[in-house]
Amino acid sequence: MNKDALVIGLALFAMFFGAGNLIFPPFLGLESGWDWPLGLACFVFVDVVISCVGVVAINRAGGSILSIEGVLGKRAALALNTAAILCTGVIIASPRTAATTYEMSIAPLLGDQIGLLPFSLLFFAVVLLFTLRPTRIVGIVGKVLTPVLVAGIVIMVVAGVASPLGPVTAPETATVVADGISAGYQTMDILAVVGFAIIVQESVRAAGYADGKSQLSVTARASLVACVLLTLVYGGLTYLGATAATVVSHDVNQATLITLITEQLMGQTGLVVLGVVVGFACLTTAVGLVGATAAYMERITDRRVSYRAALIAVVVIALAICNLGLTNIINLAAPVLSVICPPFMITVVLLLFRKHIHSTWTFKGAALAAVGASLLLTAHDLTGSLAFVEAAPLYSFGFSWLIPAVAGAAIGGLLGKRFDRNLLQAHN
């Protein structure tokens, strides 16, 4: 492991480990009880392993947004990328940053003195100000706060391991595996893989690696560094949640749980530090997400929608959704992400084998089948009216879209061979 891979790996870890991700592992541990290692393994597989593999796969396939477009086609890639940007910048992640800040930074310290609505108005006013007039303050704050946040979490985990909050009890849920997978979707890291892969590739090139083989080697090692660090941090947080079962109320939401654990382990001072750090970290995340979304909307509409107009629209929608409250935002996100994440996951994994897949129809078939299966599964989860899907393999694990996706890839590959052969004959 050379220095460049370590440095880039630490940067990739910081990109994946957003303040919003902090709230999911402890809650997973609380619900999983003594099965917390199983829930953690599923969470890490979906969130960490596939995302880090995706960074390597996209760099191997060219390292740009064109890598997705090149295998799915312009329209399908546009639809998938737009769905991802809407989730991260408008519907889920941006509102969640404000709601998380309120639950972790405002409510524990000020109680009911400030409501969610006035706070969110102030929060998004600041976001709008920073995105309309970019400033170095946001970048500086982001770079400073991530190390502080990680250091605080490490101290808290060490304290929680040395002196557990309580005994680990029986699971509260019979669906630990599915809950771990769902929590992995909620982080939305898989939807950010393309952007992160581009940043990693630029960093590798800036470090002096010119040929593709050396770039891929450094990227793979950097991804391994990020994977290991994320697994350790998430593992510690999940364990803390499992030990909190006898000392906290079980009707708390994700953000309240981590604040209660912090207060138990580090006292009021730790709670204040966590609140300040998470608040500013969420603010910088929201600025980045909202700005990127507005820029994307301007680009895909060929400037028919200006950056400023898109920005205002994004902020207004995010503000409205934020006031649903953190728990409702997470509940809203679950079915949306259950449909959007699977096609991203299967596409980036297949990209790892791009040199051995000779037809883009393989990718198209896999992605289409993943979307179709996920729609059926999500419809059943919401309505209970499609009981036949429960007979699908891997249903109890929350991964029953996988076999249809693999079948779609195989069918797409066969159709691609036939289509390409007919096209060649027509040309001859």
CSV table of C-alpha atoms in Angstrom, one decimal:
chain,number,residue,atom,x,y,z
A,1,MET,CA,0.0,0.0,0.0
A,2,ASN,CA,1.7,3.2,-1.2
A,3,LYS,CA,1.2,6.7,0.2
A,4,ASP,CA,-0.9,7.9,-2.8
A,5,ALA,CA,-3.4,5.0,-2.5
A,6,LEU,CA,-3.6,5.7,1.3
A,7,VAL,CA,-4.2,9.5,0.8
A,8,ILE,CA,-6.8,9.0,-2.0
A,9,GLY,CA,-8.4,6.2,0.0
A,10,LEU,CA,-8.8,8.5,3.0
A,11,ALA,CA,-10.4,11.1,0.7
A,12,LEU,CA,-12.8,8.6,-0.7
A,13,PHE,CA,-13.7,7.5,2.8
A,14,ALA,CA,-14.5,11.1,3.7
A,15,MET,CA,-16.7,11.5,0.5
A,16,PHE,CA,-18.7,8.3,1.3
A,17,PHE,CA,-19.0,9.0,5.1
A,18,GLY,CA,-21.4,11.9,5.1
A,19,ALA,CA,-23.1,13.2,8.3
A,20,GLY,CA,-26.4,11.7,7.0
A,21,ASN,CA,-25.0,8.2,7.0
A,22,LEU,CA,-24.2,8.5,10.7
A,23,ILE,CA,-27.8,7.9,11.8
A,24,PHE,CA,-28.5,4.5,10.1
A,25,PRO,CA,-26.0,2.0,11.6
A,26,PRO,CA,-26.9,2.6,15.3
A,27,PHE,CA,-30.6,2.2,14.5
A,28,LEU,CA,-29.8,-1.0,12.6
A,29,GLY,CA,-27.9,-2.3,15.7
A,30,LEU,CA,-30.8,-1.3,18.0
A,31,GLU,CA,-33.3,-3.4,16.0
A,32,SER,CA,-30.9,-6.3,15.2
A,33,GLY,CA,-29.9,-7.0,18.8
A,34,TRP,CA,-27.5,-9.9,19.0
A,35,ASP,CA,-27.9,-10.4,15.3
A,36,TRP,CA,-26.2,-7.0,14.7
A,37,PRO,CA,-23.1,-8.6,12.9
A,38,LEU,CA,-25.5,-10.1,10.3
A,39,GLY,CA,-27.4,-6.7,9.8
A,40,LEU,CA,-24.0,-5.0,9.6
A,41,ALA,CA,-22.7,-7.4,7.0
A,42,CYS,CA,-25.7,-6.8,4.8
A,43,PHE,CA,-25.5,-3.0,5.3
A,44,VAL,CA,-21.7,-3.0,4.5
A,45,PHE,CA,-22.2,-5.2,1.4
A,46,VAL,CA,-24.9,-3.0,-0.2
A,47,ASP,CA,-23.5,0.4,0.9
A,48,VAL,CA,-19.7,-0.1,1.2
A,49,VAL,CA,-18.6,-3.1,-0.9
A,50,ILE,CA,-20.7,-2.4,-4.0
A,51,SER,CA,-20.0,1.3,-3.9
A,52,CYS,CA,-16.2,0.8,-3.6
A,53,VAL,CA,-16.3,-1.9,-6.3
A,54,GLY,CA,-18.3,0.6,-8.4
A,55,VAL,CA,-15.6,3.2,-8.2
A,56,VAL,CA,-13.1,0.7,-9.5
A,57,ALA,CA,-15.5,-0.6,-12.2
A,58,ILE,CA,-16.3,2.9,-13.5
A,59,ASN,CA,-12.6,3.9,-13.6
A,60,ARG,CA,-11.9,0.6,-15.5
A,61,ALA,CA,-14.6,1.5,-18.0
A,62,GLY,CA,-13.2,5.0,-18.6
A,63,GLY,CA,-13.9,6.9,-15.4
A,64,SER,CA,-16.6,9.3,-16.6
A,65,ILE,CA,-20.4,9.7,-16.7
A,66,LEU,CA,-20.1,8.4,-20.3
A,67,SER,CA,-19.3,4.9,-18.8
A,68,ILE,CA,-22.9,4.5,-17.9
A,69,GLU,CA,-24.2,6.1,-21.1
A,70,GLY,CA,-21.9,3.9,-23.1
A,71,VAL,CA,-23.5,0.7,-21.9
A,72,LEU,CA,-27.2,1.8,-21.3
A,73,GLY,CA,-27.6,4.3,-24.2
A,74,LYS,CA,-28.3,8.0,-23.9
A,75,ARG,CA,-31.9,7.9,-23.0
A,76,ALA,CA,-31.7,5.1,-20.4
A,77,ALA,CA,-28.6,6.7,-18.8
A,78,LEU,CA,-30.3,10.1,-18.7
A,79,ALA,CA,-33.3,8.6,-17.0
A,80,LEU,CA,-31.2,6.8,-14.4
A,81,ASN,CA,-28.9,9.7,-13.8
A,82,THR,CA,-31.8,12.1,-13.5
A,83,ALA,CA,-33.5,9.8,-11.0
A,84,ALA,CA,-30.3,9.7,-9.0
A,85,ILE,CA,-29.8,13.4,-9.0
A,86,LEU,CA,-33.4,14.1,-8.0
A,87,CYS,CA,-33.1,11.7,-5.1
A,88,THR,CA,-29.8,13.1,-3.8
A,89,GLY,CA,-30.5,16.8,-4.5
A,90,VAL,CA,-34.2,17.3,-4.2
A,91,ILE,CA,-36.4,14.6,-2.8
A,92,ILE,CA,-34.4,12.8,-0.2
A,93,ALA,CA,-30.8,13.7,0.7
A,94,SER,CA,-31.1,17.5,0.8
A,95,PRO,CA,-34.3,17.6,2.9
A,96,ARG,CA,-32.8,14.9,5.1
A,97,THR,CA,-29.7,17.0,5.8
A,98,ALA,CA,-31.9,19.8,7.2
A,99,ALA,CA,-34.1,17.4,9.1
A,100,THR,CA,-31.1,15.6,10.6
A,101,THR,CA,-29.5,18.9,11.6
A,102,TYR,CA,-32.7,19.9,13.4
A,103,GLU,CA,-33.0,16.5,15.2
A,104,MET,CA,-29.3,16.3,16.2
A,105,SER,CA,-28.2,19.9,16.5
A,106,ILE,CA,-31.2,22.0,17.4
A,107,ALA,CA,-33.8,19.9,19.3
A,108,PRO,CA,-31.3,18.3,21.8
A,109,LEU,CA,-29.9,21.7,22.7
A,110,LEU,CA,-32.8,24.1,22.4
A,111,GLY,CA,-35.8,21.8,22.8
A,112,ASP,CA,-39.0,23.3,21.5
A,113,GLN,CA,-37.8,26.8,21.4
A,114,ILE,CA,-37.3,26.6,17.6
A,115,GLY,CA,-39.7,24.6,15.5
A,116,LEU,CA,-38.7,22.7,12.3
A,117,LEU,CA,-40.3,25.2,10.0
A,118,PRO,CA,-38.5,28.3,11.1
A,119,PHE,CA,-35.2,26.4,11.3
A,120,SER,CA,-35.6,24.9,7.9
A,121,LEU,CA,-36.4,28.3,6.4
A,122,LEU,CA,-33.1,29.6,7.9
A,123,PHE,CA,-31.2,26.5,6.9
A,124,PHE,CA,-32.2,26.6,3.2
A,125,ALA,CA,-31.8,30.4,3.1
A,126,VAL,CA,-28.1,29.9,4.0
A,127,VAL,CA,-27.9,27.0,1.5
A,128,LEU,CA,-29.3,29.3,-1.2
A,129,LEU,CA,-26.9,32.1,-0.3
A,130,PHE,CA,-23.9,29.9,-0.5
A,131,THR,CA,-25.0,28.3,-3.8
A,132,LEU,CA,-25.8,31.6,-5.4
A,133,ARG,CA,-22.5,33.1,-4.3
A,134,PRO,CA,-20.0,30.3,-3.9
A,135,THR,CA,-17.4,30.8,-1.2
A,136,ARG,CA,-14.3,29.0,0.0
A,137,ILE,CA,-15.8,28.9,3.5
A,138,VAL,CA,-18.0,25.9,2.6
A,139,GLY,CA,-15.1,23.9,1.3
A,140,ILE,CA,-12.8,24.8,4.2
A,141,VAL,CA,-15.5,23.9,6.8
A,142,GLY,CA,-16.2,20.6,5.0
A,143,LYS,CA,-12.5,19.6,5.1
A,144,VAL,CA,-12.1,20.5,8.7
A,145,LEU,CA,-15.3,19.0,10.0
A,146,THR,CA,-15.0,15.5,8.5
A,147,PRO,CA,-11.8,14.7,10.5
A,148,VAL,CA,-13.4,16.1,13.6
A,149,LEU,CA,-16.5,14.1,13.1
A,150,VAL,CA,-14.6,10.9,12.5
A,151,ALA,CA,-12.4,11.5,15.5
A,152,GLY,CA,-15.4,12.1,17.7
A,153,ILE,CA,-17.0,8.9,16.5
A,154,VAL,CA,-13.9,6.9,17.1
A,155,ILE,CA,-13.6,8.2,20.7
A,156,MET,CA,-17.3,7.4,21.2
A,157,VAL,CA,-17.0,3.9,19.8
A,158,VAL,CA,-13.9,3.1,22.0
A,159,ALA,CA,-15.7,4.4,25.0
A,160,GLY,CA,-18.8,2.3,24.1
A,161,VAL,CA,-16.7,-0.9,23.7
A,162,ALA,CA,-14.7,-0.3,26.9
A,163,SER,CA,-17.8,0.4,28.9
A,164,PRO,CA,-21.0,-0.9,27.0
A,165,LEU,CA,-24.2,1.0,27.6
A,166,GLY,CA,-26.0,-2.2,28.4
A,167,PRO,CA,-26.3,-5.9,27.4
A,168,VAL,CA,-27.1,-6.8,23.8
A,169,THR,CA,-30.6,-8.3,23.7
A,170,ALA,CA,-32.7,-10.3,21.3
A,171,PRO,CA,-33.6,-8.8,17.9
A,172,GLU,CA,-36.6,-6.6,17.7
A,173,THR,CA,-37.1,-7.6,14.1
A,174,ALA,CA,-37.4,-10.8,12.2
A,175,THR,CA,-36.0,-9.2,9.0
A,176,VAL,CA,-32.5,-8.3,10.0
A,177,VAL,CA,-31.0,-9.1,6.5
A,178,ALA,CA,-33.7,-7.0,4.7
A,179,ASP,CA,-33.3,-4.2,7.2
A,180,GLY,CA,-29.5,-4.1,6.6
A,181,ILE,CA,-30.0,-4.0,2.9
A,182,SER,CA,-32.7,-1.2,3.2
A,183,ALA,CA,-30.4,0.8,5.4
A,184,GLY,CA,-27.6,0.4,2.8
A,185,TYR,CA,-30.0,1.8,0.2
A,186,GLN,CA,-30.9,4.8,2.5
A,187,THR,CA,-27.3,6.0,2.5
A,188,MET,CA,-27.6,6.5,-1.3
A,189,ASP,CA,-23.8,6.1,-1.8
A,190,ILE,CA,-24.4,3.9,-4.8
A,191,LEU,CA,-26.1,6.8,-6.5
A,192,ALA,CA,-23.0,9.0,-6.0
A,193,VAL,CA,-20.5,6.4,-7.3
A,194,VAL,CA,-20.1,7.9,-10.8
A,195,GLY,CA,-19.3,11.4,-9.4
A,196,PHE,CA,-16.9,10.0,-6.8
A,197,ALA,CA,-15.2,7.8,-9.4
A,198,ILE,CA,-14.5,10.8,-11.6
A,199,ILE,CA,-13.0,12.6,-8.6
A,200,VAL,CA,-10.8,9.6,-7.7
A,201,GLN,CA,-9.6,9.3,-11.3
A,202,GLU,CA,-8.6,13.0,-11.4
A,203,SER,CA,-6.8,12.6,-8.1
A,204,VAL,CA,-4.9,9.6,-9.4
A,205,ARG,CA,-3.9,11.4,-12.5
A,206,ALA,CA,-2.8,14.4,-10.5
A,207,ALA,CA,-0.6,12.1,-8.4
A,208,GLY,CA,1.4,11.3,-11.6
A,209,TYR,CA,-0.1,8.0,-12.7
A,210,ALA,CA,-0.4,8.3,-16.5
A,211,ASP,CA,-1.1,4.8,-17.8
A,212,GLY,CA,-4.4,2.9,-17.3
A,213,LYS,CA,-2.9,-0.1,-15.5
A,214,SER,CA,-1.2,2.0,-12.7
A,215,GLN,CA,-4.3,4.2,-12.4
A,216,LEU,CA,-6.5,1.2,-11.9
A,217,SER,CA,-4.1,-0.3,-9.4
A,218,VAL,CA,-4.0,2.8,-7.2
A,219,THR,CA,-7.8,3.2,-7.5
A,220,ALA,CA,-8.3,-0.4,-6.4
A,221,ARG,CA,-6.1,0.0,-3.4
A,222,ALA,CA,-7.6,3.4,-2.5
A,223,SER,CA,-11.1,1.8,-2.7
A,224,LEU,CA,-9.9,-1.0,-0.4
A,225,VAL,CA,-8.7,1.6,2.2
A,226,ALA,CA,-12.1,3.4,2.1
A,227,CYS,CA,-13.9,0.0,2.3
A,228,VAL,CA,-12.0,-1.1,5.4
A,229,LEU,CA,-12.3,2.2,7.2
A,230,LEU,CA,-16.0,2.5,6.5
A,231,THR,CA,-16.6,-1.0,7.7
A,232,LEU,CA,-14.8,-0.4,10.9
A,233,VAL,CA,-16.7,2.9,11.6
A,234,TYR,CA,-20.1,1.5,10.7
A,235,GLY,CA,-19.3,-1.7,12.7
A,236,GLY,CA,-18.6,0.4,15.8
A,237,LEU,CA,-21.8,2.5,15.4
A,238,THR,CA,-23.9,-0.6,14.9
A,239,TYR,CA,-22.5,-2.2,18.0
A,240,LEU,CA,-23.2,1.0,20.0
A,241,GLY,CA,-26.8,0.8,18.8
A,242,ALA,CA,-27.1,-2.9,19.9
A,243,THR,CA,-25.8,-2.0,23.4
A,244,ALA,CA,-28.3,0.8,23.7
A,245,ALA,CA,-31.4,-1.4,23.7
A,246,THR,CA,-31.9,-1.4,27.4
A,247,VAL,CA,-31.2,2.3,28.0
A,248,VAL,CA,-33.2,4.2,25.4
A,249,SER,CA,-36.8,4.2,24.3
A,250,HIS,CA,-37.4,2.0,21.3
A,251,ASP,CA,-39.8,4.5,19.7
A,252,VAL,CA,-37.0,7.0,18.9
A,253,ASN,CA,-36.0,7.9,15.4
A,254,GLN,CA,-32.5,7.4,13.9
A,255,ALA,CA,-31.2,10.9,14.7
A,256,THR,CA,-32.5,10.9,18.3
A,257,LEU,CA,-30.9,7.5,18.9
A,258,ILE,CA,-27.4,8.7,18.1
A,259,THR,CA,-27.8,11.8,20.2
A,260,LEU,CA,-28.9,9.8,23.2
A,261,ILE,CA,-26.0,7.4,22.8
A,262,THR,CA,-23.6,10.4,22.5
A,263,GLU,CA,-25.1,11.9,25.7
A,264,GLN,CA,-24.8,8.6,27.6
A,265,LEU,CA,-21.1,8.1,26.6
A,266,MET,CA,-19.7,11.6,26.4
A,267,GLY,CA,-22.1,13.8,28.4
A,268,GLN,CA,-23.5,17.1,27.5
A,269,THR,CA,-20.2,18.4,26.2
A,270,GLY,CA,-20.0,15.6,23.7
A,271,LEU,CA,-23.6,16.2,22.7
A,272,VAL,CA,-22.9,19.9,22.0
A,273,VAL,CA,-19.8,19.1,19.9
A,274,LEU,CA,-21.6,16.4,17.9
A,275,GLY,CA,-24.5,18.8,17.3
A,276,VAL,CA,-22.2,21.6,16.0
A,277,VAL,CA,-20.1,19.3,13.9
A,278,VAL,CA,-23.1,17.5,12.3
A,279,GLY,CA,-24.9,20.7,11.7
A,280,PHE,CA,-22.2,22.3,9.8
A,281,ALA,CA,-21.3,19.1,8.0
A,282,CYS,CA,-25.0,18.7,6.9
A,283,LEU,CA,-25.0,22.3,5.7
A,284,THR,CA,-21.9,21.8,3.5
A,285,THR,CA,-23.4,18.6,2.2
A,286,ALA,CA,-26.7,20.4,1.3
A,287,VAL,CA,-24.8,23.2,-0.5
A,288,GLY,CA,-23.0,20.7,-2.6
A,289,LEU,CA,-26.1,18.6,-3.4
A,290,VAL,CA,-28.3,21.6,-4.2
A,291,GLY,CA,-25.7,23.3,-6.4
A,292,ALA,CA,-24.9,20.1,-8.3
A,293,THR,CA,-28.6,19.5,-8.9
A,294,ALA,CA,-29.2,23.0,-10.3
A,295,ALA,CA,-26.1,22.7,-12.5
A,296,TYR,CA,-27.3,19.4,-13.8
A,297,MET,CA,-30.8,20.7,-14.6
A,298,GLU,CA,-29.3,23.6,-16.5
A,299,ARG,CA,-27.1,21.3,-18.5
A,300,ILE,CA,-29.7,18.7,-19.5
A,301,THR,CA,-32.2,21.4,-20.5
A,302,ASP,CA,-29.6,23.1,-22.7
A,303,ARG,CA,-29.9,26.2,-20.4
A,304,ARG,CA,-33.6,26.6,-21.1
A,305,VAL,CA,-33.8,26.4,-17.3
A,306,SER,CA,-31.2,28.7,-15.8
A,307,TYR,CA,-29.0,27.7,-12.9
A,308,ARG,CA,-30.6,30.3,-10.7
A,309,ALA,CA,-34.2,29.2,-11.6
A,310,ALA,CA,-33.3,25.6,-11.0
A,311,LEU,CA,-31.6,26.4,-7.7
A,312,ILE,CA,-34.7,28.2,-6.4
A,313,ALA,CA,-37.0,25.4,-7.4
A,314,VAL,CA,-34.7,22.8,-5.8
A,315,VAL,CA,-34.5,24.7,-2.6
A,316,VAL,CA,-38.3,25.3,-2.4
A,317,ILE,CA,-39.1,21.6,-3.0
A,318,ALA,CA,-36.4,20.5,-0.5
A,319,LEU,CA,-37.7,22.9,2.1
A,320,ALA,CA,-41.3,21.6,1.7
A,321,ILE,CA,-40.2,17.9,2.0
A,322,CYS,CA,-38.0,18.7,5.0
A,323,ASN,CA,-41.0,19.7,7.0
A,324,LEU,CA,-42.4,16.3,6.7
A,325,GLY,CA,-39.9,15.4,9.4
A,326,LEU,CA,-37.0,13.0,9.4
A,327,THR,CA,-38.9,9.8,10.1
A,328,ASN,CA,-41.4,10.5,7.2
A,329,ILE,CA,-38.5,11.4,4.9
A,330,ILE,CA,-36.8,8.1,5.6
A,331,ASN,CA,-40.1,6.3,5.1
A,332,LEU,CA,-40.7,8.1,1.8
A,333,ALA,CA,-37.2,7.3,0.7
A,334,ALA,CA,-37.4,3.5,1.2
A,335,PRO,CA,-39.7,2.6,-1.7
A,336,VAL,CA,-38.1,5.2,-4.0
A,337,LEU,CA,-34.6,3.9,-3.4
A,338,SER,CA,-35.8,0.2,-3.6
A,339,VAL,CA,-36.6,0.9,-7.2
A,340,ILE,CA,-33.7,3.2,-8.2
A,341,CYS,CA,-30.7,1.5,-6.4
A,342,PRO,CA,-30.9,-2.0,-8.0
A,343,PRO,CA,-30.4,-1.0,-11.6
A,344,PHE,CA,-27.4,1.2,-10.5
A,345,MET,CA,-26.0,-1.7,-8.6
A,346,ILE,CA,-26.2,-4.3,-11.3
A,347,THR,CA,-24.9,-1.8,-13.9
A,348,VAL,CA,-21.8,-0.8,-12.0
A,349,VAL,CA,-21.0,-4.4,-11.0
A,350,LEU,CA,-21.3,-5.5,-14.7
A,351,LEU,CA,-19.0,-2.6,-15.7
A,352,LEU,CA,-16.3,-4.5,-13.7
A,353,PHE,CA,-16.5,-7.1,-16.5
A,354,ARG,CA,-16.9,-4.7,-19.4
A,355,LYS,CA,-14.0,-6.1,-21.4
A,356,HIS,CA,-15.6,-9.5,-21.3
A,357,ILE,CA,-19.1,-8.4,-22.2
A,358,HIS,CA,-19.4,-7.9,-25.9
A,359,SER,CA,-22.9,-6.4,-26.2
A,360,THR,CA,-24.4,-3.4,-24.5
A,361,TRP,CA,-27.7,-5.3,-24.6
A,362,THR,CA,-26.4,-7.3,-21.7
A,363,PHE,CA,-26.3,-4.1,-19.5
A,364,LYS,CA,-29.7,-2.9,-20.9
A,365,GLY,CA,-31.4,-6.2,-20.2
A,366,ALA,CA,-30.0,-6.4,-16.6
A,367,ALA,CA,-31.0,-2.8,-15.8
A,368,LEU,CA,-34.5,-3.2,-17.3
A,369,ALA,CA,-35.1,-6.4,-15.5
A,370,ALA,CA,-33.8,-4.9,-12.2
A,371,VAL,CA,-36.2,-2.0,-12.5
A,372,GLY,CA,-39.2,-4.2,-13.4
A,373,ALA,CA,-38.6,-6.6,-10.6
A,374,SER,CA,-38.0,-3.8,-8.1
A,375,LEU,CA,-41.2,-2.1,-9.1
A,376,LEU,CA,-43.2,-5.3,-8.5
A,377,LEU,CA,-41.5,-5.9,-5.1
A,378,THR,CA,-42.0,-2.3,-4.0
A,379,ALA,CA,-45.6,-2.3,-5.1
A,380,HIS,CA,-46.1,-5.5,-3.0
A,381,ASP,CA,-44.3,-3.9,0.0
A,382,LEU,CA,-46.6,-0.9,-0.2
A,383,THR,CA,-49.9,-2.6,-0.9
A,384,GLY,CA,-49.5,-6.3,0.0
A,385,SER,CA,-51.5,-7.1,-3.2
A,386,LEU,CA,-48.8,-9.1,-5.1
A,387,ALA,CA,-48.3,-12.0,-2.9
A,388,PHE,CA,-46.8,-14.1,-5.7
A,389,VAL,CA,-43.5,-12.1,-5.4
A,390,GLU,CA,-42.9,-13.7,-2.0
A,391,ALA,CA,-42.2,-17.0,-3.7
A,392,ALA,CA,-39.2,-15.4,-5.6
A,393,PRO,CA,-35.8,-16.6,-4.5
A,394,LEU,CA,-33.9,-14.3,-2.1
A,395,TYR,CA,-37.2,-12.5,-1.2
A,396,SER,CA,-36.7,-12.8,2.5
A,397,PHE,CA,-33.2,-11.2,2.0
A,398,GLY,CA,-34.5,-8.2,0.1
A,399,PHE,CA,-32.5,-9.2,-3.0
A,400,SER,CA,-35.1,-11.0,-5.1
A,401,TRP,CA,-34.5,-8.5,-7.9
A,402,LEU,CA,-31.1,-10.1,-8.5
A,403,ILE,CA,-32.1,-13.3,-10.3
A,404,PRO,CA,-34.4,-11.4,-12.7
A,405,ALA,CA,-31.5,-8.9,-13.3
A,406,VAL,CA,-29.1,-11.8,-14.1
A,407,ALA,CA,-31.7,-13.4,-16.4
A,408,GLY,CA,-32.2,-10.0,-18.1
A,409,ALA,CA,-28.5,-9.8,-18.7
A,410,ALA,CA,-28.4,-13.2,-20.2
A,411,ILE,CA,-31.5,-12.5,-22.4
A,412,GLY,CA,-30.1,-9.2,-23.4
A,413,GLY,CA,-26.8,-10.8,-24.4
A,414,LEU,CA,-28.5,-13.3,-26.6
A,415,LEU,CA,-30.7,-10.7,-28.2
A,416,GLY,CA,-27.6,-8.5,-28.7
A,417,LYS,CA,-25.8,-11.2,-30.5
A,418,ARG,CA,-28.8,-11.9,-32.8
A,419,PHE,CA,-29.4,-8.2,-33.4
A,420,ASP,CA,-25.7,-7.5,-34.2
A,421,ARG,CA,-25.6,-10.5,-36.5
A,422,ASN,CA,-28.7,-9.3,-38.5
A,423,LEU,CA,-27.3,-5.8,-38.6
A,424,LEU,CA,-24.0,-7.2,-40.0
A,425,GLN,CA,-25.8,-9.3,-42.6
A,426,ALA,CA,-27.9,-6.2,-43.7
A,427,HIS,CA,-24.8,-4.2,-44.2
A,428,ASN,CA,-23.2,-7.0,-46.3
